GROMACS .gro file of C-alpha atoms in nm:
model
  249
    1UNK     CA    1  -2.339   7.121   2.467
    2UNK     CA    2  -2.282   6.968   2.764
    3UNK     CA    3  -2.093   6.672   2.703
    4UNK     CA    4  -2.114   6.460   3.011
    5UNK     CA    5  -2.144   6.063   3.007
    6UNK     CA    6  -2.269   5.999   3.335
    7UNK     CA    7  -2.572   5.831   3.474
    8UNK     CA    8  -2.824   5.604   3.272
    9UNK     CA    9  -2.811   5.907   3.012
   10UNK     CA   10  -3.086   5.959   2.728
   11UNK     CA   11  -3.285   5.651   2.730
   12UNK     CA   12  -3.418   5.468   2.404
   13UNK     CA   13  -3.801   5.535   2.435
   14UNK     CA   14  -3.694   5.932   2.452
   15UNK     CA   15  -3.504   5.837   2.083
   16UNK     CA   16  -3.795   5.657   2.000
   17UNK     CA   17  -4.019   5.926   2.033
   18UNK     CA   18  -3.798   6.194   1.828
   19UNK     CA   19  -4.033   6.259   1.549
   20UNK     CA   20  -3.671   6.396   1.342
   21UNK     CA   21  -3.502   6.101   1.425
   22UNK     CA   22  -3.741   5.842   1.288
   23UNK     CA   23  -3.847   6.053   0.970
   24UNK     CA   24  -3.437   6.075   0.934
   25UNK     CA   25  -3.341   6.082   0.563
   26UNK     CA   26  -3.221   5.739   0.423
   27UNK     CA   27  -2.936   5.671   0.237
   28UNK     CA   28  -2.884   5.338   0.029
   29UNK     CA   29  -2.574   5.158   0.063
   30UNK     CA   30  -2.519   5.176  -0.266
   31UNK     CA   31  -2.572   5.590  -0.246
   32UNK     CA   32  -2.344   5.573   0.063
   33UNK     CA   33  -2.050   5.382  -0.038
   34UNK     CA   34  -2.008   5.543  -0.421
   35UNK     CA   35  -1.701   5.523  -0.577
   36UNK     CA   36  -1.521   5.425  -0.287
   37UNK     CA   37  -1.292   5.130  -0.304
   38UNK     CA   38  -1.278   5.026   0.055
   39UNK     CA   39  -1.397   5.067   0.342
   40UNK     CA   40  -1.195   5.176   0.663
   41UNK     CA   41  -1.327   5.199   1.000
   42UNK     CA   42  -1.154   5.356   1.286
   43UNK     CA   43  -1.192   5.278   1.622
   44UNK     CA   44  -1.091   5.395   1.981
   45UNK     CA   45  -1.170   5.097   2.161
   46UNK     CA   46  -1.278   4.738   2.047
   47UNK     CA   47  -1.665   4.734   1.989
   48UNK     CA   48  -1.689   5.137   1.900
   49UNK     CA   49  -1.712   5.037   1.547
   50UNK     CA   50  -1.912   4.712   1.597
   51UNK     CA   51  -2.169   4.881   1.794
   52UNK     CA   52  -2.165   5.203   1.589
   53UNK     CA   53  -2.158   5.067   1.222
   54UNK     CA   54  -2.125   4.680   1.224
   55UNK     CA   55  -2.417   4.674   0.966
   56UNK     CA   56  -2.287   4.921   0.746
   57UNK     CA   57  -1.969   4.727   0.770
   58UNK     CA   58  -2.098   4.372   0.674
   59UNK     CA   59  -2.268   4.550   0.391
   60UNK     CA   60  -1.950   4.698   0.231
   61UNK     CA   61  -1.835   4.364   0.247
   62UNK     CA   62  -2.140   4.241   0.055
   63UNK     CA   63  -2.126   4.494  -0.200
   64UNK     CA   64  -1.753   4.390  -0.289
   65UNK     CA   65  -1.553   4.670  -0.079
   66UNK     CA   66  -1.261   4.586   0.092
   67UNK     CA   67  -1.300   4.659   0.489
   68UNK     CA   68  -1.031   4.766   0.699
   69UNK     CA   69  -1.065   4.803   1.092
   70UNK     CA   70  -0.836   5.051   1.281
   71UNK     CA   71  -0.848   4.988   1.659
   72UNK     CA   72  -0.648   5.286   1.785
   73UNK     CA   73  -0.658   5.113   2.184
   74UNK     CA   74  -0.686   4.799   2.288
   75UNK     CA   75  -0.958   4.905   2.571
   76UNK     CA   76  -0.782   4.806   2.824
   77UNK     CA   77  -0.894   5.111   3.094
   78UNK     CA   78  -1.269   5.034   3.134
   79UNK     CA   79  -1.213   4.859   3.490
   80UNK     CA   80  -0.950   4.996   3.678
   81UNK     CA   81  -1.074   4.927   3.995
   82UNK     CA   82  -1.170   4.573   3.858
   83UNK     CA   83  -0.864   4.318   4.009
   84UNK     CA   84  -1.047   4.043   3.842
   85UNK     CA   85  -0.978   4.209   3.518
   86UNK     CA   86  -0.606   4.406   3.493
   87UNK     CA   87  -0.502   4.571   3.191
   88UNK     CA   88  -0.298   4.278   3.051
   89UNK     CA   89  -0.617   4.032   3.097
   90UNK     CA   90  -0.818   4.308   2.896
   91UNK     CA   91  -0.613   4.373   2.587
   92UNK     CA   92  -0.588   3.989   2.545
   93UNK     CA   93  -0.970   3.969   2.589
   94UNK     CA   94  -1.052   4.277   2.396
   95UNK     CA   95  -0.880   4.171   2.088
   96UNK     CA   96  -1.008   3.817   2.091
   97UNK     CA   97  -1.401   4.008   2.166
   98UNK     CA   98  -1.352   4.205   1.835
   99UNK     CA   99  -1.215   3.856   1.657
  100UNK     CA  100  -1.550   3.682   1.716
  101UNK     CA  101  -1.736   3.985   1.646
  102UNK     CA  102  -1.609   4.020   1.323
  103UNK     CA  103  -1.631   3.649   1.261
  104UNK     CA  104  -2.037   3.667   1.342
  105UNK     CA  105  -2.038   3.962   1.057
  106UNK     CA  106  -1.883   3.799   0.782
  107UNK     CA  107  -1.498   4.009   0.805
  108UNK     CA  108  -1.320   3.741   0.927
  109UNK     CA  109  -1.090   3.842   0.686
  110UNK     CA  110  -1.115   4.233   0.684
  111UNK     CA  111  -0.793   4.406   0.710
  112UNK     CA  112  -0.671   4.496   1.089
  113UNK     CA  113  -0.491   4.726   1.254
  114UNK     CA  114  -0.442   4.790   1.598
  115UNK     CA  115  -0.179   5.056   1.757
  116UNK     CA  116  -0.199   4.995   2.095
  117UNK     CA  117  -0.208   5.326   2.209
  118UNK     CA  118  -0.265   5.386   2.585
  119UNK     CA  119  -0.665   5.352   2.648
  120UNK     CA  120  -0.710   5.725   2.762
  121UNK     CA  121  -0.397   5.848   2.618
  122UNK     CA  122  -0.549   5.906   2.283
  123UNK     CA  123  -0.518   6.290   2.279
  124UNK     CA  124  -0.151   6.294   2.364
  125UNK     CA  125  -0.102   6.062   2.085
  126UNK     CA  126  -0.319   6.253   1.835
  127UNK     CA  127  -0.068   6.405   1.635
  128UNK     CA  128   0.113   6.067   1.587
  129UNK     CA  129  -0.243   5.912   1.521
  130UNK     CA  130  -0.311   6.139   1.154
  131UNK     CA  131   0.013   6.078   1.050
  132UNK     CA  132  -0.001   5.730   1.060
  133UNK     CA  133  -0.323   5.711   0.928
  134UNK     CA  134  -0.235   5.926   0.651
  135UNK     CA  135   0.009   5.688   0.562
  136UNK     CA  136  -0.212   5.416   0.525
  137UNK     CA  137  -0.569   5.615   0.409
  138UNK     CA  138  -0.594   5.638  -0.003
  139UNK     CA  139  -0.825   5.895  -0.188
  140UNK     CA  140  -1.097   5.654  -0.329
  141UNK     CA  141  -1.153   5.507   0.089
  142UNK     CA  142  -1.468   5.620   0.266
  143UNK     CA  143  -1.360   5.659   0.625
  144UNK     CA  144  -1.597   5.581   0.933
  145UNK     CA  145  -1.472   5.757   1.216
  146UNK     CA  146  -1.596   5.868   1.607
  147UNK     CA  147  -1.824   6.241   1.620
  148UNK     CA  148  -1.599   6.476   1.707
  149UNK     CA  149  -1.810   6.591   1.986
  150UNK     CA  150  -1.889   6.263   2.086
  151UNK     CA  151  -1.809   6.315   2.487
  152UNK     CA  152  -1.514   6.083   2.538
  153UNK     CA  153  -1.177   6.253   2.501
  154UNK     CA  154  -1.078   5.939   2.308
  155UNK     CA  155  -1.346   5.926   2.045
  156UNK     CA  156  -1.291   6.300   2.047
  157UNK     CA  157  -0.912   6.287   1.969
  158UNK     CA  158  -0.955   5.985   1.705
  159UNK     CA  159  -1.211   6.213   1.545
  160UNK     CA  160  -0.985   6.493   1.473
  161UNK     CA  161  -0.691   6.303   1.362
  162UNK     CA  162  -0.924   6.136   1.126
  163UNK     CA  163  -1.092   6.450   1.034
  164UNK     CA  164  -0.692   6.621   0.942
  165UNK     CA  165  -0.574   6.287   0.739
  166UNK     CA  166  -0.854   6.239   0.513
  167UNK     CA  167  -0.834   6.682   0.479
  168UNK     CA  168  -0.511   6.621   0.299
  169UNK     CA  169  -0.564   6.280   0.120
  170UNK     CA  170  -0.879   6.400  -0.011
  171UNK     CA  171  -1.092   6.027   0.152
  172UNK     CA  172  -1.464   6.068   0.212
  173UNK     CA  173  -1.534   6.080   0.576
  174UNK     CA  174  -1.846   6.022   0.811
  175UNK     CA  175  -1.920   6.015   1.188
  176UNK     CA  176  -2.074   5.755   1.405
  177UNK     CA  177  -2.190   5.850   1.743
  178UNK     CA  178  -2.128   5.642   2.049
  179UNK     CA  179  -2.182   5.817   2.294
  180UNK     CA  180  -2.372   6.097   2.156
  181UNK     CA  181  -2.694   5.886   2.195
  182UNK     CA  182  -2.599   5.875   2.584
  183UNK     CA  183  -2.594   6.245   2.659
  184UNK     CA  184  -2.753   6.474   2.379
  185UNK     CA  185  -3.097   6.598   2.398
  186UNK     CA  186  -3.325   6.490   2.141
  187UNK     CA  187  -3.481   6.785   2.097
  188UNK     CA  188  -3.055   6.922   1.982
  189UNK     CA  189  -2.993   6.640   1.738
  190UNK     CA  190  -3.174   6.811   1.499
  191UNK     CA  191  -2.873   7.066   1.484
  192UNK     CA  192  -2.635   6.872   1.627
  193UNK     CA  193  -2.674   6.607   1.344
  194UNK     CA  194  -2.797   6.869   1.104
  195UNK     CA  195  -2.616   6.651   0.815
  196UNK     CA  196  -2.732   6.323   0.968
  197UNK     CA  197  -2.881   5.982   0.763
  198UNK     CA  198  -2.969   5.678   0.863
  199UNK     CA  199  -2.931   5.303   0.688
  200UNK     CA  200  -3.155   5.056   0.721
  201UNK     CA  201  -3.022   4.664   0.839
  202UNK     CA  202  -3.256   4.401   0.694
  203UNK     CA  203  -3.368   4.118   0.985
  204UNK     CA  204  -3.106   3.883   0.887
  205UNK     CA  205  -2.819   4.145   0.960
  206UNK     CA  206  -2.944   4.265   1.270
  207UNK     CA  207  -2.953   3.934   1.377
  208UNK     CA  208  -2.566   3.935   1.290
  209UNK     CA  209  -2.528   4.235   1.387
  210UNK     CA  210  -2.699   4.134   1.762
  211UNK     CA  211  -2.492   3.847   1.770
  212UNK     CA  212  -2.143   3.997   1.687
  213UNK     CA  213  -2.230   4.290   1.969
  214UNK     CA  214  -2.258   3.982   2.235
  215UNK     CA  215  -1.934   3.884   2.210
  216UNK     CA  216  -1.814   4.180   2.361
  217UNK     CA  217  -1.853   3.965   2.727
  218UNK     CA  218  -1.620   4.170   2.916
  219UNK     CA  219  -1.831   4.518   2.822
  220UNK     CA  220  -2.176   4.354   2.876
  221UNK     CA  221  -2.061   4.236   3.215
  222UNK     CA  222  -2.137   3.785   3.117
  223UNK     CA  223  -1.794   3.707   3.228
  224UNK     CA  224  -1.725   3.607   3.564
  225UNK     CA  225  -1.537   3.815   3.863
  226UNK     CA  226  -1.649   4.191   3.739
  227UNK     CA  227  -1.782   4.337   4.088
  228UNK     CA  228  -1.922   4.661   3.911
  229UNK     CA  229  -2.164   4.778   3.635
  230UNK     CA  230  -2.089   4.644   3.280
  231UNK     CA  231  -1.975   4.967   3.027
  232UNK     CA  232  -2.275   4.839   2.816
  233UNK     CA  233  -2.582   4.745   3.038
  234UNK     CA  234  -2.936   4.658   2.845
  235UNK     CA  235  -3.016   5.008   2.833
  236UNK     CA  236  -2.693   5.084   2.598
  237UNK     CA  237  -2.746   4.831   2.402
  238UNK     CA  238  -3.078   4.917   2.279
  239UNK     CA  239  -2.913   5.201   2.089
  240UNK     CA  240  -2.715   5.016   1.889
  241UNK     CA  241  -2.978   4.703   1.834
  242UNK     CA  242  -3.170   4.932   1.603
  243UNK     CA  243  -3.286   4.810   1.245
  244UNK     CA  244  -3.067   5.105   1.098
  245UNK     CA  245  -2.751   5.336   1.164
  246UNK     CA  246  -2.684   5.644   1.179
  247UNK     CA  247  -2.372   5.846   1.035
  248UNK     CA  248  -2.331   6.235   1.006
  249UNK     CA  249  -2.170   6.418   0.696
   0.00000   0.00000   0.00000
């Protein structure tokens, strides 16, 4: 697989017309969550695990799970050419982005986490990464974490740390895509995503779910003084503004 994100990527009508993704087996949240006691989502960046699994997140919260939300970075690479927007300026903003995101999906008060590891430094930290987390991951959590072949080296890393901590604690664990929907070919997921199923988001939370994704300003480019294209134009967004979500394993 060529794992390249580049370009304006796979767009959403070619998604739309994968016949495997919309006859995609669906899983309950109910069936999903099981005996799991809480929920805890791991994320590279601030808005991976909005965008990814925001639903499935306010939903775990409805159904009486406790959430926790790992941010791994604080995000603050994404414009380095961007004076407008240094580092410094973009781990303050990033943090307050996820804040209000949460807030607009009901986990105001989910459990946080960030370890401020260097955005783009995540596989030199990897090692460090599964042994904190399997300090803080229990056997009866169901863990959310980035594909492993997702395309960023980030995502990537987080993946595999995730994958080797809940290995030896014995936690469920599933994959969201990010990226994924950018580069592979349709006509792949179908192997790719062999163990892939979808959950549906009723109106109401995909309306949340919409809202909570806007308040990542600095990624969809409404803030003022970013000379360049936003990391999440219109055509990225549509991936995530489905009426369901998708997780593998």
């Amino acid at each position: 697989m060529n794992r390249q994100i580049e370009g304006g990527g796979v767009t959403e009508a070619q998604w739309a017309a994968s016949s495997w993704l919309q006859t995609l087996p669906r899983a309950s949240a109910t069936a999903l969550f099981g005996d799991a006691q809480r929920l805890v989502v791991v994320s590279p960046h601030p808005d991976d695990e909005v965008l990814a699994c925001g639903g499935l997140m306010a939903l775990a919260h409805q159904s009486g799970l406790r959430v926790m939300v790992v941010s791994v970075t604080d995000g603050e690479a994404c414009y380095p050419d961007q004076p407008a927007w240094s580092p410094e300026r973009l781990r303050t903003a990033r943090a307050a982005e996820l804040d209000d995101a949460l807030h607009c999906l009901g986990l105001s008060g989910a459990e946080r986490i960030s370890w401020h590891i260097g955005d783009g430094e995540v596989t030199a930290n990897e090692a460090w990464i599964a042994a904190q987390l399997g300090a803080v991951l229990q056997r009866d959590d169901l863990v959310l974490a980035p594909w492993r072949f997702d395309g960023h080296p980030d995502h990537e890393a987080v993946a595999r740390a995730c994958l080797q901590a809940c290995n030896e604690c014995g936690a469920d664990l599933k994959e969201y895509p990010v990226w994924g929907w950018h580069w592979l070919d349709p006509q792949a997921a179908p192997t790719a995503w062999a163990s892939a199923t979808r959950v549906a988001l009723d109106d109401a939370l995909l309306d949340r779910k919409r809202d909570a994704i806007q308040q990542f300003v600095t990624q969809t480019g409404a803030v003022e003084g970013l000379d360049c294209d936003p990391i999440l134009p219109a055509a990225v967004l549509q991936r995530f503004e489905r009426n369901y979500e998708v997780l593998i394993g």
